[in-house]
Amino acid sequence: MLTLGISTSSNQFILALGEDNRLIFNSGDYESDKDIGALMLLALEKTQRSVQEIRRIVADIGPGGTSRVRTGVSFANGLAFSLSIGVCPVSLFELTGKLLWERHQLPVVSTINSLKGNAYIGFFDEGAMQPTRFGFIDQILPDMAAHLDAFVVAGPHSAAIQALFPDKKIVLDNDLAGIAQIIMAHSDEWAARELKFPHIALPITEKHFL
Amino acid sequence: MSDLILGIETSCDDTAVAVVDAEGSVRSSVVSSQLQTHAAFGGVFPEFAAREHITNILPTVHEALRLAGIQPADLKAIGVTRGPGLIGSLLVGLHTATALGIGWNKPVIGINHLRGHLRSADLEERRVVYPATILMVSGGHSLLAYMKNETDIRLLGSTRDDSVGEVFDKVGRMLGLGYPGGPEVDKLARQGQANIPFPRPLMQNNYEFSFSGLKSAVSRYLAANPDAVLADVAASFVQAVMEVLVKKSRLALKKNPSKSFLIVGGVAANSQLREEAARLCQNLGVQLSLPPVRWSTDNGAMIALAAFDYLKLGIHKPPLPQLQLSINEF
């Protein structure tokens, strides 16, 4: 079974194809721009596969840059509709959480900037995603991470988080190479979330938290 | 395969999809309006517009196909607005269209929204006789152009600042008429006397427009005259706008020999503009070509019809966003 993975929330667009959980194309291996359609055609060309063979789409729904997230989600929804299949939505925090948990075996705090000093804050611990929070870092994190001795931090607030916890061991890691492998390795567990038209995947926005 | 194109338009706040054939017959046209979302802001809020497009676009595509009674296999191509417009809104339409094209194995052509509007007058019926002078007046655009034929277009002049539709909406808000203010200003103006000497900007002999000064003049007048008769303010404002539009249009028609005069864009629905244009055309012996009101505002059918022009000329613009596009461009 061919699975398509799309992650456009972070700076580098990732488009991946996998067969039976095995990665067979990763756009990160190529000089690629942010034209998601061109990446899709490149993936099909390099793997000599037909788009009709795609039976599952896993799409990162953010949080992240609004235009970037929309690009990936619109493309995923449109392709799923055209192929009469569904989209399995997954948050960027879940992807980074799994990636960095597997890399460091430590809880993971991921952040994304939002408006007016607010941030989205993701917390991945004990192999599972905890509810995402939205607000000011210095008001949310002290409670969220109080019980931890050490954790990984990803995102633009590393310095602020280090300043909040001078006595804890904090590993800074913004290297998200490996997202494509994470999507393929875990796509089966996200299959149950599949949204098929008339249900569609929607980007995570601050509206979910206000 | 039928000679049908799916047109997708998401440049601003309406999600619009249509199925059209090469003769301009509209097999289906569906518009998902966001009017209620933006009414509270008194204008289009770009971030919310993009969010609604994501929610609305596939149901709108689905409905357009259903109403047309066709399958994706029946389509020749997909035309999608590539600009000008709001970036978030454009991205949703473009990436959805790109994906549909890959999944259905159909070419996807990026279309200049302005060229779509120009072709709106030929939807369902051939109304335009070439060469033609065009006045495009909408919430996003105000310009005069000259068309030798469907595709050979020369820009004569455009607005230096606000568009006509934008100024109508803003004056509507000043008069407490809600959003969109244009139709309400038109209605209110009919009940008043045009007795306030608002400025007629850029009345010298060129094709450029400028409406922001007029908008400010209305605002200043209302601030200085809290007891003003609002119907008179509306009538005076509308008369000022009409005088500018008619004078520039007359100049364009005289200097650019035209068989027809075409008015497109949302403000083409304005009853007073229609009356003034009819008088102007009668005086000059030019045919007036007005699209039905439903094709004046943003719609997918005009994008689909323009896509046929692109195919005919072998022009294939990729479905990537362009925030700024001149009417001369494809």
Coordinates of C-alpha atoms in Angstrom, one line a residue, chain A residues 9-10 60 62-64 90-104 106-114 118-125 128-138 140-141 144-145 148 150-162 164-165 170-176 179 182 204 209:
Chain A
S9 CA 4.3 23.5 8.8
S10 CA 8.0 24.0 9.2
D60 CA 0.7 17.7 9.0
G62 CA 0.2 22.5 12.0
P63 CA 0.5 24.6 14.0
G64 CA 2.9 26.5 11.9
V90 CA -1.4 14.8 12.5
S91 CA -0.1 17.8 14.4
L92 CA 3.5 19.0 13.8
F93 CA 4.0 18.6 17.6
E94 CA 3.2 14.9 17.3
L95 CA 5.7 14.5 14.5
T96 CA 8.4 16.4 16.2
G97 CA 7.6 14.8 19.5
K98 CA 7.9 11.3 18.1
L99 CA 11.0 12.2 16.2
L100 CA 12.9 13.8 19.1
W101 CA 11.6 11.2 21.7
E102 CA 13.0 8.4 19.6
R103 CA 16.3 10.4 19.1
H104 CA 16.9 11.4 22.8
L106 CA 13.5 12.3 26.7
P107 CA 10.2 14.3 26.9
V108 CA 9.8 16.9 24.2
V109 CA 8.6 20.5 24.4
S110 CA 7.9 22.0 21.0
T111 CA 6.8 25.6 20.4
I112 CA 5.6 27.7 17.5
N113 CA 5.1 31.5 17.5
S114 CA 1.7 32.9 17.3
N118 CA 1.4 33.9 22.3
A119 CA 2.8 30.5 21.4
Y120 CA 1.5 27.1 20.7
I121 CA 3.1 24.6 23.1
G122 CA 3.3 20.9 22.4
F123 CA 4.3 18.4 25.0
F124 CA 5.2 14.8 24.2
D125 CA 5.9 12.5 27.1
A128 CA 2.3 10.0 23.8
M129 CA 1.2 13.5 22.8
Q130 CA -0.3 15.6 25.6
P131 CA -2.9 18.2 24.9
T132 CA -1.5 21.2 23.1
R133 CA -1.6 24.5 24.9
F134 CA -1.8 28.1 23.6
G135 CA -0.7 31.2 25.5
F136 CA 2.4 32.8 27.0
I137 CA 5.4 30.5 27.4
D138 CA 6.3 31.9 30.9
I140 CA 2.3 27.8 30.8
L141 CA 5.6 26.0 30.8
M144 CA 3.8 21.8 32.3
A145 CA 7.5 21.0 32.8
L148 CA 10.8 17.0 34.6
A150 CA 15.4 16.8 31.7
F151 CA 13.7 17.4 28.4
V152 CA 14.2 18.3 24.7
V153 CA 13.2 21.7 23.4
A154 CA 12.4 22.4 19.7
G155 CA 11.2 25.7 18.3
P156 CA 12.0 29.3 18.4
H157 CA 11.7 29.8 22.2
S158 CA 14.7 27.8 23.3
A159 CA 16.5 30.7 25.0
A160 CA 13.4 31.7 26.9
I161 CA 12.8 28.2 28.0
Q162 CA 16.3 27.7 29.2
L164 CA 12.8 29.6 32.8
F165 CA 14.6 26.4 33.9
I170 CA 17.6 21.0 28.5
V171 CA 18.6 19.6 25.1
L172 CA 18.1 21.9 22.2
D173 CA 17.3 20.2 19.0
N174 CA 15.7 21.8 15.9
D175 CA 16.9 19.2 13.4
L176 CA 13.7 17.9 11.9
I179 CA 10.0 13.6 9.8
I182 CA 8.4 9.2 11.3
I204 CA -4.8 24.0 13.7
F209 CA -7.8 27.2 22.1

